[in-house]
Short mmCIF file of C-alpha atoms and ligand atoms in Angstrom, two decimals:
data_model
loop_
_atom_site.label_atom_id
_atom_site.label_comp_id
_atom_site.label_asym_id
_atom_site.label_seq_id
_atom_site.Cartn_x
_atom_site.Cartn_y
_atom_site.Cartn_z
CA MET A 597 0.00 0.00 0.00
CA SER A 598 1.34 3.42 -0.85
CA ASP A 599 1.91 6.12 1.72
CA HIS A 600 -1.27 8.16 2.23
CA THR A 601 0.29 10.91 4.33
CA HIS A 602 1.26 13.77 2.04
CA LEU A 603 3.10 16.49 3.87
CA PRO A 604 1.15 19.73 3.73
CA SER A 605 3.20 22.82 3.03
CA THR A 606 3.31 25.16 6.02
CA ASN A 607 0.42 27.59 6.41
CA ALA A 608 -0.78 26.99 2.85
CA PRO A 609 -4.52 26.46 2.43
CA LEU A 610 -5.59 22.87 1.80
CA LEU A 611 -6.94 23.86 -1.61
CA GLU A 612 -5.87 26.79 -3.72
CA VAL A 613 -7.47 27.44 -7.10
CA LYS A 614 -5.77 30.04 -9.31
CA GLY A 615 -7.20 31.41 -12.54
CA LEU A 616 -9.13 28.21 -13.28
CA THR A 617 -10.62 28.28 -16.76
CA LYS A 618 -12.68 25.79 -18.71
CA HIS A 619 -13.78 26.56 -22.25
CA PHE A 620 -15.76 24.01 -24.22
CA PRO A 621 -15.27 24.29 -27.99
CA ILE A 622 -18.33 24.55 -30.22
CA LYS A 623 -17.64 22.81 -33.49
CA GLY A 624 -19.40 23.54 -36.75
CA GLY A 625 -19.18 23.47 -40.54
CA ILE A 626 -18.31 20.48 -42.71
CA LEU A 627 -14.79 20.30 -41.29
CA GLY A 628 -15.97 20.34 -37.68
CA ARG A 629 -13.69 23.27 -36.83
CA GLU A 630 -14.04 25.20 -33.61
CA VAL A 631 -16.44 28.05 -34.40
CA ASP A 632 -16.98 29.37 -30.89
CA ARG A 633 -16.44 28.63 -27.24
CA VAL A 634 -18.55 28.22 -24.13
CA HIS A 635 -16.79 30.06 -21.31
CA ALA A 636 -18.02 27.71 -18.59
CA VAL A 637 -15.40 28.72 -16.02
CA ASP A 638 -13.49 31.91 -16.67
CA GLY A 639 -10.51 32.66 -14.43
CA VAL A 640 -11.83 31.52 -11.05
CA SER A 641 -9.57 31.89 -7.99
CA PHE A 642 -10.25 30.99 -4.36
CA HIS A 643 -8.81 28.97 -1.51
CA ILE A 644 -10.21 26.69 1.18
CA GLU A 645 -8.49 26.23 4.54
CA ALA A 646 -8.31 22.78 6.13
CA GLY A 647 -11.49 22.06 8.10
CA GLU A 648 -13.38 24.91 6.43
CA THR A 649 -16.52 24.85 4.28
CA LEU A 650 -16.67 27.15 1.29
CA GLY A 651 -20.19 27.44 -0.11
CA MET A 652 -20.39 28.08 -3.86
CA VAL A 653 -23.65 29.46 -5.16
CA GLY A 654 -25.14 30.56 -8.47
CA GLU A 655 -27.89 29.78 -10.97
CA SER A 656 -27.58 26.69 -13.12
CA GLY A 657 -25.08 27.16 -15.93
CA CYS A 658 -22.88 29.56 -13.89
CA GLY A 659 -19.97 27.12 -13.90
CA LYS A 660 -20.02 25.98 -10.27
CA SER A 661 -20.29 22.24 -11.00
CA THR A 662 -17.68 22.49 -13.76
CA THR A 663 -15.39 24.21 -11.24
CA GLY A 664 -15.88 21.33 -8.79
CA ARG A 665 -15.16 18.73 -11.46
CA CYS A 666 -12.09 20.59 -12.74
CA ILE A 667 -10.62 20.60 -9.22
CA LEU A 668 -10.70 16.79 -9.20
CA ARG A 669 -9.79 16.71 -12.90
CA LEU A 670 -12.92 14.72 -13.70
CA ILE A 671 -13.00 17.43 -16.39
CA GLU A 672 -9.62 18.70 -17.62
CA PRO A 673 -9.28 22.47 -17.06
CA SER A 674 -8.31 24.60 -20.10
CA SER A 675 -5.88 26.61 -17.97
CA GLY A 676 -5.18 27.70 -14.41
CA GLU A 677 -3.83 25.85 -11.44
CA VAL A 678 -5.20 23.72 -8.62
CA GLN A 679 -2.92 23.26 -5.60
CA PHE A 680 -4.05 20.62 -3.14
CA ASN A 681 -2.11 20.00 0.06
CA GLY A 682 0.96 21.54 -1.53
CA GLN A 683 0.75 19.53 -4.74
CA ASN A 684 -0.08 20.84 -8.21
CA VAL A 685 -3.05 18.70 -9.26
CA THR A 686 -3.28 20.28 -12.73
CA THR A 687 0.10 19.00 -13.92
CA MET A 688 0.41 15.66 -12.13
CA GLY A 689 0.50 12.34 -13.98
CA LYS A 690 -2.09 9.57 -13.78
CA ASP A 691 -0.54 7.64 -10.89
CA ALA A 692 -0.14 10.71 -8.69
CA LEU A 693 -3.67 11.79 -9.61
CA ARG A 694 -5.09 8.42 -8.57
CA GLU A 695 -3.30 8.78 -5.26
CA VAL A 696 -4.47 12.35 -4.67
CA ARG A 697 -8.08 11.38 -5.48
CA ARG A 698 -8.08 9.39 -2.25
CA ASP A 699 -7.79 12.71 -0.49
CA MET A 700 -10.34 14.50 -2.70
CA GLN A 701 -13.75 12.96 -3.15
CA ILE A 702 -17.04 14.12 -4.67
CA ILE A 703 -20.70 13.64 -3.76
CA PHE A 704 -23.10 14.18 -6.65
CA GLN A 705 -26.48 15.86 -6.91
CA ASP A 706 -28.42 12.84 -8.08
CA PRO A 707 -27.54 9.92 -5.85
CA PHE A 708 -29.53 7.55 -8.02
CA ALA A 709 -27.68 8.35 -11.24
CA SER A 710 -24.31 8.20 -9.49
CA LEU A 711 -24.83 4.76 -7.93
CA ASN A 712 -24.56 1.73 -10.21
CA PRO A 713 -28.06 0.14 -10.08
CA ARG A 714 -26.62 -3.37 -10.58
CA MET A 715 -24.21 -3.17 -7.66
CA THR A 716 -25.10 -3.91 -4.05
CA VAL A 717 -24.40 -1.28 -1.43
CA GLU A 718 -21.52 -3.48 -0.24
CA ALA A 719 -19.94 -3.47 -3.72
CA ILE A 720 -20.52 0.28 -4.19
CA ILE A 721 -18.82 1.22 -0.93
CA GLY A 722 -16.25 -1.59 -1.12
CA GLU A 723 -15.03 -0.72 -4.63
CA ALA A 724 -12.66 2.01 -3.45
CA LEU A 725 -11.46 -0.16 -0.55
CA THR A 726 -10.46 -2.82 -3.09
CA ILE A 727 -8.92 -0.43 -5.64
CA HIS A 728 -6.77 1.24 -3.00
CA LYS A 729 -6.13 -2.04 -1.08
CA LEU A 730 -7.33 -0.43 2.13
CA THR A 731 -8.40 -3.64 3.88
CA HIS A 732 -6.44 -6.86 4.21
CA SER A 733 -8.96 -9.62 4.91
CA PRO A 734 -12.63 -10.34 4.13
CA GLU A 735 -13.47 -9.76 7.80
CA GLU A 736 -11.74 -6.37 7.85
CA TYR A 737 -13.44 -5.43 4.53
CA ARG A 738 -16.88 -6.29 5.90
CA ALA A 739 -16.27 -4.58 9.23
CA ARG A 740 -15.13 -1.41 7.45
CA ILE A 741 -18.26 -1.33 5.28
CA VAL A 742 -20.53 -1.88 8.30
CA SER A 743 -18.69 0.89 10.13
CA LEU A 744 -19.07 3.27 7.15
CA LEU A 745 -22.80 2.48 6.90
CA GLU A 746 -23.26 3.17 10.60
CA THR A 747 -21.32 6.41 10.29
CA VAL A 748 -23.92 7.70 7.80
CA GLY A 749 -26.93 6.41 9.75
CA LEU A 750 -27.51 3.12 7.87
CA ASN A 751 -26.82 -0.40 9.12
CA ALA A 752 -25.36 -3.80 8.22
CA ASP A 753 -28.74 -5.07 6.93
CA HIS A 754 -28.44 -2.62 4.06
CA MET A 755 -25.25 -4.17 2.65
CA LYS A 756 -26.83 -6.69 0.30
CA ARG A 757 -29.48 -4.35 -1.07
CA PHE A 758 -29.51 -2.41 -4.33
CA PRO A 759 -29.83 1.39 -4.77
CA HIS A 760 -33.46 1.25 -5.98
CA GLU A 761 -34.48 -0.21 -2.62
CA PHE A 762 -33.60 3.05 -0.85
CA SER A 763 -35.18 6.49 -0.55
CA GLY A 764 -33.45 9.55 -2.04
CA GLY A 765 -32.02 10.58 1.33
CA GLN A 766 -30.72 7.07 2.02
CA ARG A 767 -29.13 6.92 -1.43
CA GLN A 768 -27.32 10.16 -0.72
CA ARG A 769 -26.08 8.59 2.54
CA ILE A 770 -24.71 5.68 0.50
CA GLY A 771 -22.93 8.21 -1.75
CA ILE A 772 -21.45 9.86 1.34
CA ALA A 773 -20.31 6.47 2.75
CA ARG A 774 -18.65 5.71 -0.59
CA ALA A 775 -16.80 9.05 -0.47
CA LEU A 776 -15.72 8.44 3.13
CA ALA A 777 -14.37 4.93 2.40
CA VAL A 778 -10.96 6.31 1.43
CA SER A 779 -10.75 8.74 4.41
CA PRO A 780 -10.56 11.88 2.27
CA LYS A 781 -9.50 15.33 3.41
CA LEU A 782 -11.64 17.33 0.97
CA ILE A 783 -15.12 16.51 -0.32
CA VAL A 784 -16.64 18.44 -3.22
CA CYS A 785 -20.37 18.34 -2.40
CA ASP A 786 -21.96 19.05 -5.79
CA GLU A 787 -25.54 20.10 -5.00
CA PRO A 788 -25.90 17.10 -2.66
CA VAL A 789 -29.36 18.05 -1.42
CA SER A 790 -30.94 19.75 -4.46
CA ALA A 791 -32.78 16.59 -5.54
CA LEU A 792 -34.10 15.84 -2.03
CA ASP A 793 -37.29 16.87 -0.21
CA VAL A 794 -36.82 19.91 2.01
CA SER A 795 -37.31 17.85 5.19
CA ILE A 796 -34.59 15.41 4.10
CA GLN A 797 -32.22 18.20 3.01
CA ALA A 798 -31.70 19.31 6.62
CA GLN A 799 -30.92 15.74 7.73
CA VAL A 800 -28.24 15.30 5.06
CA ILE A 801 -26.72 18.73 5.80
CA ASN A 802 -26.66 17.91 9.53
CA LEU A 803 -24.96 14.61 8.75
CA LEU A 804 -22.31 16.38 6.65
CA GLU A 805 -21.73 18.88 9.50
CA ASP A 806 -21.38 16.07 12.07
CA LEU A 807 -18.93 14.22 9.84
CA GLN A 808 -16.90 17.38 9.38
CA ALA A 809 -16.68 17.90 13.15
CA LYS A 810 -15.70 14.27 13.78
CA MET A 811 -13.27 13.79 10.92
CA GLY A 812 -11.92 17.29 10.30
CA LEU A 813 -13.23 17.25 6.71
CA THR A 814 -12.99 20.20 4.36
CA TYR A 815 -15.91 20.92 2.02
CA LEU A 816 -16.53 22.78 -1.19
CA PHE A 817 -20.32 22.88 -0.95
CA ILE A 818 -22.03 23.74 -4.24
CA ALA A 819 -25.68 24.82 -4.31
CA HIS A 820 -27.95 27.02 -6.42
CA ASP A 821 -29.62 28.54 -3.41
CA LEU A 822 -28.06 30.74 -0.73
CA SER A 823 -30.39 29.41 1.98
CA VAL A 824 -28.94 25.89 1.62
CA VAL A 825 -25.33 26.93 2.22
CA GLU A 826 -25.99 29.55 4.92
CA HIS A 827 -25.49 27.36 7.98
CA ILE A 828 -22.88 24.96 6.71
CA SER A 829 -20.48 27.50 5.16
CA ASN A 830 -17.72 29.49 6.80
CA ARG A 831 -17.36 31.55 3.64
CA VAL A 832 -19.46 31.78 0.50
CA ALA A 833 -18.47 32.43 -3.13
CA VAL A 834 -21.17 33.67 -5.53
CA MET A 835 -20.67 32.78 -9.19
CA TYR A 836 -22.19 34.39 -12.27
CA LEU A 837 -21.45 33.34 -15.85
CA GLY A 838 -18.24 31.47 -15.06
CA ARG A 839 -16.79 34.02 -12.63
CA VAL A 840 -16.72 34.59 -8.89
CA VAL A 841 -18.50 37.94 -8.43
CA GLU A 842 -18.40 38.01 -4.63
CA ILE A 843 -16.67 36.01 -1.90
CA ALA A 844 -16.90 36.71 1.82
CA PRO A 845 -17.30 35.17 5.28
CA SER A 846 -20.89 33.87 5.43
CA ARG A 847 -22.25 36.32 7.98
CA GLN A 848 -20.79 39.27 6.15
CA LEU A 849 -22.13 38.11 2.81
CA TYR A 850 -25.62 37.62 4.20
CA THR A 851 -25.75 40.89 6.14
CA GLN A 852 -23.63 43.21 3.97
CA PRO A 853 -23.60 41.97 0.37
CA LYS A 854 -21.51 44.12 -1.95
CA HIS A 855 -22.77 42.86 -5.31
CA PRO A 856 -26.28 43.46 -6.70
CA TYR A 857 -26.46 39.82 -7.87
CA THR A 858 -25.83 38.58 -4.32
CA GLU A 859 -28.47 41.05 -3.09
CA ALA A 860 -30.96 39.60 -5.56
CA LEU A 861 -30.17 36.02 -4.55
CA LEU A 862 -30.51 36.97 -0.87
CA SER A 863 -33.84 38.67 -1.45
CA ALA A 864 -35.18 35.31 -2.66
CA VAL A 865 -34.15 33.47 0.54
CA PRO A 866 -37.24 32.82 2.69
CA ILE A 867 -37.07 34.30 6.19
CA PRO A 868 -38.38 32.33 9.17
CA ASP A 869 -40.30 35.28 10.68
CA PRO A 870 -43.50 35.69 8.60
CA THR A 871 -44.16 39.18 10.02
CA ALA A 872 -40.76 40.51 8.91
CA LYS A 873 -40.83 42.21 5.54
CA LYS A 874 -38.22 41.82 2.89
CA LYS A 875 -38.27 43.38 -0.53
CA ARG A 876 -37.80 40.78 -3.21
CA ILE A 877 -35.52 41.87 -6.04
CA VAL A 878 -36.83 40.21 -9.15
CA LEU A 879 -34.18 39.73 -11.79
CA THR A 880 -35.55 40.22 -15.25
CA GLY A 881 -34.34 38.06 -18.11
CA ASP A 882 -32.66 34.67 -18.10
CA VAL A 883 -29.02 33.94 -17.42
CA PRO A 884 -27.30 35.06 -20.65
CA ASN A 885 -25.74 32.51 -22.92
CA PRO A 886 -22.15 31.79 -21.82
CA VAL A 887 -21.15 31.76 -25.53
CA ASN A 888 -22.25 35.35 -26.20
CA ARG A 889 -21.70 37.02 -22.89
CA PRO A 890 -22.76 40.65 -22.44
CA THR A 891 -20.07 43.31 -22.75
CA GLY A 892 -18.67 45.11 -19.70
CA CYS A 893 -20.14 43.67 -16.52
CA HIS A 894 -21.72 40.39 -17.62
CA PHE A 895 -24.55 41.03 -15.17
CA HIS A 896 -25.51 44.46 -16.56
CA PRO A 897 -28.60 43.44 -18.65
CA ARG A 898 -30.24 42.10 -15.47
CA CYS A 899 -28.76 44.46 -12.89
CA PRO A 900 -31.21 46.92 -11.30
CA LYS A 901 -28.29 49.27 -10.50
CA ALA A 902 -26.48 49.21 -13.86
CA THR A 903 -25.04 52.46 -15.28
CA GLU A 904 -23.58 53.31 -18.70
CA ARG A 905 -20.11 52.43 -17.39
CA CYS A 906 -21.29 48.88 -16.61
CA LYS A 907 -22.06 48.26 -20.31
CA VAL A 908 -18.48 48.90 -21.40
CA GLU A 909 -16.14 48.34 -18.49
CA GLU A 910 -15.67 44.98 -16.87
CA PRO A 911 -15.43 45.15 -13.04
CA GLN A 912 -12.59 43.22 -11.42
CA LEU A 913 -12.80 41.29 -8.16
CA LYS A 914 -11.53 43.77 -5.53
CA THR A 915 -11.14 43.76 -1.77
CA VAL A 916 -14.12 45.53 -0.17
CA GLY A 917 -13.66 44.41 3.44
CA LEU A 918 -11.86 41.90 5.61
CA SER A 919 -11.65 38.65 3.56
CA HIS A 920 -14.41 40.16 1.42
CA GLN A 921 -14.09 40.67 -2.34
CA ALA A 922 -16.63 41.76 -4.93
CA ALA A 923 -16.63 42.61 -8.63
CA CYS A 924 -18.89 45.66 -9.02
CA HIS A 925 -18.17 49.28 -10.01
CA LEU A 926 -20.43 50.49 -7.20
CA ASN A 927 -17.66 49.64 -4.74
CA ASP A 928 -15.11 51.97 -6.37
FE1 SF4 B 233 -24.54 46.02 -11.63
FE2 SF4 B 233 -22.75 47.62 -12.73
FE3 SF4 B 233 -22.20 46.41 -10.45
FE4 SF4 B 233 -22.32 45.03 -12.72
S1 SF4 B 233 -20.84 46.61 -12.20
S2 SF4 B 233 -23.19 44.46 -10.78
S3 SF4 B 233 -23.98 46.07 -13.77
S4 SF4 B 233 -23.79 47.96 -10.81
#
């Protein structure tokens, strides 16, 4: 078995993403040449400290899932760099990548689609144990699977069953047990509760929080809704059309947003007190096509605060407070 203890570089964040870009070519014509590009992820930079949860939020098509997949190189980035635990993931070869993927796992949105319907729960969770030779006898293998099932609130009776025999919430627990099998440091949670009933969402989020506290896990938690990430995240990054437009500690982002897009997303979050009034900011128009993005600030056609400058000049992500950055001319 290879050595699983990579030495972290001193004081460096567990994950550092620098200028990550993913463009998908659009081919056309008889020769199938590249005629255009989808700018799915366009120069995204952020870091995540060990033990921290960074929430990543935006409407569908904003590039958040592609960002998550590029970090693990399930999709190859077009450019940019991903540093994980002091290692450059973007340039490493296949063997090193296989090794580093033990430390970086992913939980998917649709637990049914991501679990092989012909495999038992035992085989699904045990697959990684076998690939990485993490157990050394049939007894140890079985005991480890039972322990993983119990960790996520399932039990040994579930081992021989198939995914279709479980509810959505239970299937997501199986996906979490599979991710935990290799004792990862970082888990990319790619909309893990979006497909679940609201009542079940809280249970899965609580489970992820408990696991983080027990195992010191680090999460990149992707969601399309700010209310989902509010309690689990230490910091939140808001994405729009392939870019991070605001990133801040959670409390600050929720109480003092510095980008009109974040304000609009926040205005849609339901508040528990029915007597409290909140003005809903309704964004007009759909998310623009990432192939033909608007000039200047990409948000300007939908922004209630847009000025003439916004149509021509692109705002850069700038520091607007302690650990708080936003890309909007209004902060100049
Ligand atoms: Fe709105 Fe202009 Fe700020 Fe963009 S730069 S978010 S269009 S005010």
